[in-house]
Short mmCIF file of C-alpha atoms in Angstrom, two decimals:
data_model
loop_
_atom_site.label_atom_id
_atom_site.label_comp_id
_atom_site.label_asym_id
_atom_site.label_seq_id
_atom_site.Cartn_x
_atom_site.Cartn_y
_atom_site.Cartn_z
CA UNK A 1 30.32 -2.99 2.74
CA UNK A 2 29.12 -4.24 -0.54
CA UNK A 3 25.22 -4.88 -1.42
CA UNK A 4 23.91 -7.40 -3.71
CA UNK A 5 22.15 -6.20 -6.89
CA UNK A 6 18.79 -7.27 -7.95
CA UNK A 7 17.57 -5.41 -10.34
CA UNK A 8 19.51 -4.85 -13.31
CA UNK A 9 20.45 -8.15 -11.49
CA UNK A 10 24.79 -7.57 -11.65
CA UNK A 11 28.03 -8.44 -9.26
CA UNK A 12 27.75 -7.47 -5.73
CA UNK A 13 28.76 -3.39 -5.34
CA UNK A 14 30.71 -1.58 -2.75
CA UNK A 15 28.28 1.09 -1.84
CA UNK A 16 30.53 4.09 -1.76
CA UNK A 17 31.03 3.05 -5.84
CA UNK A 18 26.61 2.59 -5.64
CA UNK A 19 26.53 5.96 -4.75
CA UNK A 20 29.42 7.83 -7.28
CA UNK A 21 27.15 5.88 -10.13
CA UNK A 22 23.82 6.73 -9.02
CA UNK A 23 25.16 10.30 -8.82
CA UNK A 24 26.35 10.44 -12.26
CA UNK A 25 24.93 11.51 -15.81
CA UNK A 26 23.74 8.81 -17.42
CA UNK A 27 24.20 8.45 -21.38
CA UNK A 28 21.39 10.25 -22.83
CA UNK A 29 20.98 13.21 -20.30
CA UNK A 30 19.50 13.13 -17.10
CA UNK A 31 16.44 12.20 -16.48
CA UNK A 32 13.35 14.71 -16.57
CA UNK A 33 10.03 14.90 -15.02
CA UNK A 34 7.72 12.07 -16.81
CA UNK A 35 10.52 11.40 -19.00
CA UNK A 36 10.26 8.89 -21.41
CA UNK A 37 12.73 6.01 -21.10
CA UNK A 38 11.04 5.60 -18.08
CA UNK A 39 7.66 5.64 -18.99
CA UNK A 40 8.93 3.22 -21.91
CA UNK A 41 10.00 0.95 -19.67
CA UNK A 42 7.09 0.72 -16.93
CA UNK A 43 5.36 0.48 -19.85
CA UNK A 44 7.24 -2.98 -21.19
CA UNK A 45 7.15 -3.80 -16.95
CA UNK A 46 3.74 -3.88 -16.33
CA UNK A 47 2.78 -5.72 -19.19
CA UNK A 48 5.39 -8.58 -17.39
CA UNK A 49 2.68 -8.06 -14.40
CA UNK A 50 -0.08 -7.86 -16.56
CA UNK A 51 0.97 -11.51 -18.61
CA UNK A 52 -2.36 -14.19 -17.37
CA UNK A 53 -0.05 -16.75 -15.90
CA UNK A 54 1.37 -13.97 -13.37
CA UNK A 55 -1.53 -12.75 -12.64
CA UNK A 56 -3.49 -15.56 -12.05
CA UNK A 57 -0.73 -16.41 -9.60
CA UNK A 58 -0.57 -13.18 -7.97
CA UNK A 59 -3.89 -11.16 -8.46
CA UNK A 60 -1.91 -8.28 -6.75
CA UNK A 61 0.36 -8.32 -9.32
CA UNK A 62 -2.33 -7.53 -11.33
CA UNK A 63 -3.25 -4.31 -9.60
CA UNK A 64 0.51 -3.29 -10.10
CA UNK A 65 0.24 -3.87 -13.82
CA UNK A 66 -2.95 -1.64 -14.15
CA UNK A 67 -1.61 0.89 -12.23
CA UNK A 68 1.41 1.59 -14.58
CA UNK A 69 -0.18 0.88 -18.45
CA UNK A 70 0.78 3.74 -20.39
CA UNK A 71 -2.39 5.24 -19.63
CA UNK A 72 -2.62 4.98 -16.21
CA UNK A 73 1.04 7.16 -16.03
CA UNK A 74 -0.02 9.82 -18.58
CA UNK A 75 -3.35 10.10 -16.64
CA UNK A 76 -0.83 11.00 -13.08
CA UNK A 77 1.98 12.85 -15.04
CA UNK A 78 -0.80 15.37 -15.96
CA UNK A 79 -1.79 16.86 -12.40
CA UNK A 80 1.52 17.86 -12.35
CA UNK A 81 1.22 20.84 -15.07
CA UNK A 82 2.32 23.50 -13.61
CA UNK A 83 1.97 27.38 -14.61
CA UNK A 84 2.98 30.72 -14.71
CA UNK A 85 6.60 31.09 -12.82
CA UNK A 86 7.05 27.67 -11.71
CA UNK A 87 9.06 24.53 -13.55
CA UNK A 88 9.11 21.05 -12.33
CA UNK A 89 12.62 19.56 -11.83
CA UNK A 90 13.76 15.59 -9.90
CA UNK A 91 14.49 16.07 -6.38
CA UNK A 92 17.77 13.93 -6.93
CA UNK A 93 18.43 10.54 -5.24
CA UNK A 94 16.30 9.14 -3.58
CA UNK A 95 16.07 5.81 -0.99
CA UNK A 96 13.28 3.77 -0.30
CA UNK A 97 13.29 1.20 2.33
CA UNK A 98 9.61 -0.63 2.06
CA UNK A 99 8.43 -3.17 4.41
CA UNK A 100 8.49 -7.10 4.00
CA UNK A 101 5.53 -7.88 4.92
CA UNK A 102 3.53 -5.85 1.67
CA UNK A 103 5.82 -7.11 0.00
CA UNK A 104 5.48 -5.17 -3.45
CA UNK A 105 4.82 -1.68 -2.10
CA UNK A 106 8.06 -0.45 -2.71
CA UNK A 107 7.46 -1.24 -6.35
CA UNK A 108 4.52 1.32 -6.45
CA UNK A 109 6.45 4.38 -5.10
CA UNK A 110 10.15 3.26 -6.98
CA UNK A 111 7.80 3.49 -9.85
CA UNK A 112 6.71 7.02 -9.03
CA UNK A 113 9.77 8.63 -7.81
CA UNK A 114 11.30 7.66 -10.94
CA UNK A 115 8.59 9.43 -13.28
CA UNK A 116 9.55 11.76 -11.47
CA UNK A 117 12.70 11.90 -12.40
CA UNK A 118 14.60 10.86 -10.24
CA UNK A 119 17.55 8.34 -9.78
CA UNK A 120 16.75 5.72 -6.89
CA UNK A 121 18.02 3.19 -4.76
CA UNK A 122 16.02 0.02 -3.24
CA UNK A 123 16.46 -1.88 -0.10
CA UNK A 124 14.46 -4.60 -0.87
CA UNK A 125 14.14 -7.03 2.32
CA UNK A 126 16.02 -10.40 2.21
CA UNK A 127 13.04 -12.37 3.62
CA UNK A 128 10.86 -10.90 0.06
CA UNK A 129 9.86 -13.84 -1.15
CA UNK A 130 6.72 -14.65 -4.08
CA UNK A 131 5.18 -11.58 -5.28
CA UNK A 132 8.72 -9.50 -4.55
CA UNK A 133 10.58 -11.91 -6.53
CA UNK A 134 8.67 -12.15 -9.10
CA UNK A 135 8.68 -8.31 -9.55
CA UNK A 136 12.47 -8.83 -10.02
CA UNK A 137 11.80 -11.17 -12.59
CA UNK A 138 9.89 -8.89 -15.15
CA UNK A 139 12.12 -6.16 -13.91
CA UNK A 140 15.42 -7.93 -15.46
CA UNK A 141 13.16 -9.66 -18.11
CA UNK A 142 11.36 -6.22 -19.02
CA UNK A 143 15.27 -4.00 -19.14
CA UNK A 144 16.22 -6.69 -21.84
CA UNK A 145 13.47 -5.74 -24.26
CA UNK A 146 13.46 -2.27 -24.40
CA UNK A 147 15.69 0.22 -26.96
CA UNK A 148 19.41 0.36 -25.86
CA UNK A 149 18.81 4.05 -24.94
CA UNK A 150 16.00 3.38 -22.34
CA UNK A 151 18.14 -0.18 -20.62
CA UNK A 152 21.25 2.19 -20.16
CA UNK A 153 19.63 4.73 -18.75
CA UNK A 154 17.42 2.72 -16.28
CA UNK A 155 20.76 0.43 -15.51
CA UNK A 156 22.40 3.77 -14.92
CA UNK A 157 19.47 5.34 -12.73
CA UNK A 158 17.31 2.46 -10.99
CA UNK A 159 19.04 0.02 -8.73
CA UNK A 160 17.47 -2.46 -6.12
CA UNK A 161 19.81 -3.86 -3.95
CA UNK A 162 19.29 -6.30 -0.98
CA UNK A 163 22.09 -6.40 1.72
CA UNK A 164 22.28 -7.64 5.82
CA UNK A 165 21.27 -5.25 8.86
CA UNK A 166 23.93 -2.86 8.89
CA UNK A 167 24.91 0.97 9.99
CA UNK A 168 27.28 1.84 7.51
CA UNK A 169 25.39 0.96 4.55
CA UNK A 170 22.16 1.96 5.48
CA UNK A 171 23.87 5.43 7.00
CA UNK A 172 26.02 5.92 3.86
CA UNK A 173 22.44 5.51 1.79
CA UNK A 174 20.91 7.78 3.48
CA UNK A 175 23.58 10.77 3.82
CA UNK A 176 23.95 10.14 -0.12
CA UNK A 177 20.14 10.93 -0.05
CA UNK A 178 18.24 14.04 -1.45
CA UNK A 179 15.01 11.79 -0.06
CA UNK A 180 14.41 8.87 1.93
CA UNK A 181 10.90 6.92 1.65
CA UNK A 182 10.44 5.00 4.84
CA UNK A 183 7.74 3.05 5.27
CA UNK A 184 6.75 0.03 7.80
CA UNK A 185 5.34 1.05 10.77
CA UNK A 186 6.41 3.23 13.36
CA UNK A 187 9.23 1.25 15.25
CA UNK A 188 11.08 1.18 10.86
CA UNK A 189 10.68 4.86 11.35
CA UNK A 190 12.53 5.50 14.81
CA UNK A 191 15.23 3.48 12.90
CA UNK A 192 16.16 4.86 10.25
CA UNK A 193 16.23 8.28 11.77
CA UNK A 194 19.10 7.20 13.60
CA UNK A 195 21.25 7.72 10.17
CA UNK A 196 20.94 11.51 9.41
CA UNK A 197 19.76 13.02 6.04
CA UNK A 198 22.24 15.87 4.46
CA UNK A 199 20.34 19.53 5.96
CA UNK A 200 18.63 19.78 2.67
CA UNK A 201 16.86 16.15 2.42
CA UNK A 202 14.31 14.91 4.17
CA UNK A 203 11.98 12.02 4.77
CA UNK A 204 8.68 10.81 3.54
CA UNK A 205 7.65 8.78 5.73
CA UNK A 206 4.56 5.42 6.27
CA UNK A 207 4.48 4.66 9.48
CA UNK A 208 2.02 2.11 11.38
CA UNK A 209 -1.59 2.82 10.41
CA UNK A 210 -4.47 1.07 10.72
CA UNK A 211 -7.36 0.76 8.48
CA UNK A 212 -11.71 -0.31 9.27
CA UNK A 213 -14.70 -1.14 7.34
CA UNK A 214 -18.49 0.40 7.48
CA UNK A 215 -21.66 -0.90 5.25
CA UNK A 216 -24.24 0.61 5.58
CA UNK A 217 -27.38 -1.45 6.49
CA UNK A 218 -30.24 0.24 4.56
CA UNK A 219 -27.67 -0.04 2.15
CA UNK A 220 -27.43 -3.90 2.42
CA UNK A 221 -31.01 -4.30 2.37
CA UNK A 222 -31.46 -2.32 -0.83
CA UNK A 223 -28.93 -4.27 -2.69
CA UNK A 224 -29.29 -6.84 -4.57
CA UNK A 225 -27.97 -10.12 -4.13
CA UNK A 226 -24.86 -9.82 -7.03
CA UNK A 227 -24.13 -6.50 -4.96
CA UNK A 228 -23.94 -7.94 -1.71
CA UNK A 229 -22.07 -10.90 -3.20
CA UNK A 230 -19.42 -8.66 -4.63
CA UNK A 231 -19.30 -6.74 -1.38
CA UNK A 232 -18.46 -9.88 0.14
CA UNK A 233 -15.70 -10.41 -3.08
CA UNK A 234 -14.52 -7.32 -2.55
CA UNK A 235 -14.10 -7.61 1.44
CA UNK A 236 -12.10 -10.89 0.40
CA UNK A 237 -9.62 -9.56 -1.49
CA UNK A 238 -8.97 -6.41 0.61
CA UNK A 239 -9.08 -8.35 3.56
CA UNK A 240 -6.57 -11.26 2.64
CA UNK A 241 -4.72 -10.99 0.05
CA UNK A 242 -1.55 -10.04 2.87
CA UNK A 243 -2.69 -11.86 5.35
CA UNK A 244 -4.76 -8.24 6.31
CA UNK A 245 -1.47 -7.04 7.31
CA UNK A 246 -1.09 -4.48 4.90
CA UNK A 247 -2.22 -0.89 6.45
CA UNK A 248 -5.48 -0.91 4.24
CA UNK A 249 -6.09 -4.16 4.82
CA UNK A 250 -9.70 -3.31 6.96
CA UNK A 251 -9.31 -4.91 10.65
CA UNK A 252 -13.06 -4.09 11.83
CA UNK A 253 -16.55 -3.65 10.61
CA UNK A 254 -19.15 -1.11 11.75
CA UNK A 255 -22.59 -1.77 10.79
CA UNK A 256 -24.36 1.58 10.60
CA UNK A 257 -28.12 1.51 10.70
CA UNK A 258 -31.10 -0.06 13.15
CA UNK A 259 -29.73 -3.16 15.74
CA UNK A 260 -32.33 -5.47 13.84
CA UNK A 261 -31.42 -4.69 10.75
CA UNK A 262 -27.48 -4.47 11.60
CA UNK A 263 -27.74 -8.35 13.04
CA UNK A 264 -29.00 -9.53 9.85
CA UNK A 265 -27.11 -8.02 6.99
CA UNK A 266 -24.02 -8.76 9.58
CA UNK A 267 -24.89 -12.71 9.23
CA UNK A 268 -25.58 -12.60 5.51
CA UNK A 269 -22.23 -11.03 4.58
CA UNK A 270 -19.73 -13.55 7.17
CA UNK A 271 -21.86 -16.10 5.63
CA UNK A 272 -21.03 -15.08 1.83
CA UNK A 273 -17.76 -14.02 3.26
CA UNK A 274 -17.25 -17.65 4.03
CA UNK A 275 -18.40 -18.98 0.85
CA UNK A 276 -15.78 -16.62 -1.04
CA UNK A 277 -13.03 -18.20 1.51
CA UNK A 278 -14.67 -21.98 -0.08
CA UNK A 279 -14.37 -20.53 -3.65
CA UNK A 280 -11.03 -19.62 -3.80
CA UNK A 281 -10.08 -22.44 -1.06
CA UNK A 282 -8.03 -20.22 0.77
CA UNK A 283 -6.06 -22.04 3.81
CA UNK A 284 -5.60 -21.06 7.00
CA UNK A 285 -2.18 -22.32 8.57
CA UNK A 286 -2.54 -24.08 11.19
CA UNK A 287 -0.01 -21.07 13.63
CA UNK A 288 -2.18 -18.35 12.16
CA UNK A 289 -5.68 -20.30 12.86
CA UNK A 290 -3.93 -20.47 16.46
CA UNK A 291 -3.12 -16.61 16.65
CA UNK A 292 -6.48 -16.28 15.68
CA UNK A 293 -7.40 -17.33 18.46
CA UNK A 294 -4.96 -16.08 21.19
CA UNK A 295 -5.86 -12.20 19.90
CA UNK A 296 -9.79 -13.15 20.18
CA UNK A 297 -9.70 -14.85 24.00
CA UNK A 298 -6.80 -12.58 24.67
CA UNK A 299 -9.51 -9.03 23.68
CA UNK A 300 -11.92 -11.10 25.69
CA UNK A 301 -10.23 -11.43 29.15
CA UNK A 302 -9.51 -7.56 28.42
CA UNK A 303 -12.93 -7.26 27.99
CA UNK A 304 -12.86 -5.94 24.69
CA UNK A 305 -15.61 -7.80 23.15
CA UNK A 306 -18.37 -9.32 24.61
CA UNK A 307 -18.94 -12.59 22.03
CA UNK A 308 -16.90 -14.34 19.22
CA UNK A 309 -17.76 -16.14 16.81
CA UNK A 310 -14.98 -19.06 14.20
CA UNK A 311 -16.29 -19.99 11.03
CA UNK A 312 -13.77 -22.39 11.14
CA UNK A 313 -10.15 -20.67 10.94
CA UNK A 314 -11.22 -18.47 7.97
CA UNK A 315 -13.60 -15.37 9.77
CA UNK A 316 -13.42 -14.37 13.42
CA UNK A 317 -15.49 -12.37 15.03
CA UNK A 318 -15.30 -10.17 18.05
CA UNK A 319 -18.33 -8.69 18.85
CA UNK A 320 -17.02 -5.49 20.62
CA UNK A 321 -18.70 -4.23 23.93
CA UNK A 322 -17.88 -0.69 23.05
CA UNK A 323 -17.08 0.79 19.96
CA UNK A 324 -14.94 3.47 21.00
CA UNK A 325 -13.03 1.20 22.15
CA UNK A 326 -11.92 -0.37 18.89
CA UNK A 327 -8.27 -2.75 18.70
CA UNK A 328 -6.41 -1.46 15.53
CA UNK A 329 -3.22 -4.16 16.28
CA UNK A 330 -3.16 -7.16 13.89
CA UNK A 331 -4.91 -9.97 15.19
CA UNK A 332 -4.14 -12.44 12.63
CA UNK A 333 -5.56 -12.84 9.46
CA UNK A 334 -9.34 -12.69 9.07
CA UNK A 335 -9.75 -11.51 12.72
CA UNK A 336 -12.52 -9.14 12.48
CA UNK A 337 -13.96 -6.27 15.08
CA UNK A 338 -17.42 -6.06 14.97
CA UNK A 339 -19.59 -3.19 16.15
CA UNK A 340 -23.30 -1.12 15.65
CA UNK A 341 -23.72 2.98 15.33
CA UNK A 342 -26.48 4.46 14.55
CA UNK A 343 -25.23 6.93 11.86
CA UNK A 344 -21.64 7.39 10.85
CA UNK A 345 -20.83 10.32 12.88
CA UNK A 346 -21.19 8.40 15.81
CA UNK A 347 -17.83 7.07 14.17
CA UNK A 348 -16.41 11.19 14.12
CA UNK A 349 -14.86 10.68 18.29
CA UNK A 350 -14.12 7.00 17.84
CA UNK A 351 -11.36 8.32 15.11
CA UNK A 352 -7.10 8.66 15.31
CA UNK A 353 -4.75 10.66 13.13
CA UNK A 354 -3.22 6.67 12.51
CA UNK A 355 -6.62 5.47 10.76
CA UNK A 356 -5.72 5.59 7.05
CA UNK A 357 -8.31 3.41 5.14
CA UNK A 358 -12.02 3.49 5.01
CA UNK A 359 -13.71 0.32 3.04
CA UNK A 360 -17.39 1.07 2.26
CA UNK A 361 -20.35 -0.43 0.79
CA UNK A 362 -24.07 0.96 0.49
CA UNK A 363 -23.61 4.56 1.19
CA UNK A 364 -24.11 7.77 -0.45
CA UNK A 365 -21.39 9.80 -2.18
CA UNK A 366 -22.77 13.02 -0.17
CA UNK A 367 -23.31 10.36 3.20
CA UNK A 368 -19.22 9.77 3.45
CA UNK A 369 -18.35 13.46 1.87
CA UNK A 370 -20.09 15.10 5.36
CA UNK A 371 -18.58 12.16 7.47
CA UNK A 372 -14.87 13.24 6.15
CA UNK A 373 -15.72 16.76 6.79
CA UNK A 374 -17.11 16.18 9.98
CA UNK A 375 -13.69 14.57 10.51
CA UNK A 376 -11.75 17.52 9.55
CA UNK A 377 -8.68 16.02 8.11
CA UNK A 378 -8.04 14.43 11.87
CA UNK A 379 -7.98 11.06 10.71
CA UNK A 380 -9.03 9.27 7.76
CA UNK A 381 -6.90 9.59 3.97
CA UNK A 382 -9.02 7.99 2.10
CA UNK A 383 -12.83 5.96 1.73
CA UNK A 384 -12.97 3.58 -0.62
CA UNK A 385 -15.52 0.37 -1.94
CA UNK A 386 -15.26 -2.67 -1.16
CA UNK A 387 -12.62 -4.48 -3.25
CA UNK A 388 -10.65 -1.39 -2.91
CA UNK A 389 -8.41 -0.51 0.00
CA UNK A 390 -4.96 -2.28 -1.44
CA UNK A 391 -5.58 -0.11 -4.59
CA UNK A 392 -2.44 1.90 -4.81
CA UNK A 393 -2.97 5.40 -5.89
CA UNK A 394 -0.58 7.70 -6.68
CA UNK A 395 -2.11 10.07 -3.77
CA UNK A 396 -1.35 7.81 -0.30
CA UNK A 397 -1.39 8.41 3.00
CA UNK A 398 -2.49 12.04 2.41
CA UNK A 399 0.29 12.80 -0.13
CA UNK A 400 0.57 13.50 -3.26
CA UNK A 401 3.49 11.67 -4.44
CA UNK A 402 4.61 12.52 -7.46
CA UNK A 403 4.62 16.00 -5.76
CA UNK A 404 6.43 14.99 -3.29
CA UNK A 405 8.82 13.49 -5.58
CA UNK A 406 9.54 16.27 -7.04
CA UNK A 407 10.41 19.80 -6.83
CA UNK A 408 9.73 23.92 -7.81
CA UNK A 409 11.69 26.20 -9.57
CA UNK A 410 10.72 30.06 -10.00
CA UNK A 411 12.09 32.25 -12.97
CA UNK A 412 10.65 35.51 -12.99
CA UNK A 413 12.25 37.94 -16.17
#
C-alpha cells in the first residue's frame, strides 16, 4: 500500500507510515491558525505562479498566484478574528480528494486548510498534467527558497500524493482524517463516502454543480463598445479555460429584456466572442467539435431546442424551446443554451439547488440583490461579473472555507 510523494518530492511511502508522519508534531511546534511558516511558504509559491512565463502559459495559475499573495492571505485571515470566550484552532489532519478535470482546484482548498493550521494530504490524480504538473514543480521549487525551519514544518505537515485506485489506501487515509474534502461530483462523493470516517470526523463535499449567465438587454445597449468587448473576453475566460467543465463555467445564457433587443444583443455578443476566440487562437480539437454537434442535435431530437447555430467549431448556440427546461449537463466546450426572459424574477422558478454561479453583465447591485433575495437560498451561491466565474474565493459553494477548516474552543472562568 504505497503512495508516490509528489510534494514534497520524495520516495514512495507506505500509507501507515505517511499517516504516522503527518500525525507527529513538527520541529518548531504544531501549526496554528495563520501560522507564519505557512504564510511564508505560500507567498514564495505565489511568486512562482506569477512569474511571466508561467502566467502566460497558464492564465489560471496567475489567478491562483494572486489569490495567495501576502496581502490577500492577510485579508482572508482577518475574517477569522474571534471575540469573547472563543479560541480558534486547526481541525487536525485533512484528506483532500480533488477532481481531475479542473486540475488546480486542489491548491485552493489545500492552501486554505494549511492557513488554518491543518496537516494535509492531497490525492493528486495520476491523470493530471499541464497546469497541475507546473503547480507541483512550483511547490517543490518554493520549498527550496524558504528558511530551514519553514521547510521542515511544511515537509512534515503537507503532502501531495498519487496512487492507483485502492480501497486500502483511501480507507486508511479516510479513517485517519479529522476532515475529508471531496470535490468532483455526485459520483465521487458517493464513492468516497463508502470509506468510513472516525466518529468525530466529517465530510466537506463539493458535488455536481451547474452555472449559467444572465445579461441585461438594457445594460448591453447602454454599455460602451469597450465594455461590450470586455464582457466577451471575460465570458471567454469563464467558459474556455477548463473547456467549460468547471462547475462555475456558464452553460447557458439568459438575455433579460425585450425580444427584439435580446436578439440583437445576442448576435453582437456572439460575434464579439468569436473575435476573442480568433484573437486567442483558440483551437477546438476534432473530437470536441464532434461532441458539440452530437450534443446539439441530441437536444434538438429531445425537443429541448428549436434552433441551433454553429460559429465554426468554437461556438454552438442552442435556442431553448422553453427557458424553464434548462439542460445543465456538459454538452461540449463552447456549447451554450440561449434563452430570453422578461425579468430576473422569471428565472427564480427555474433555479435548482445545484446551480452554483451566475455570471452577470449589465445589472445593478440592487437588481441582483433582489434576485438573490427572491431565491431565498434555494439555489445559487454566488453572483459575479463576466470574467470572474473562475475566480476562487474563501467563500465557495456557500461554505466559509477557513471557518470550515478550523474549530472553536470556548473558555470561561
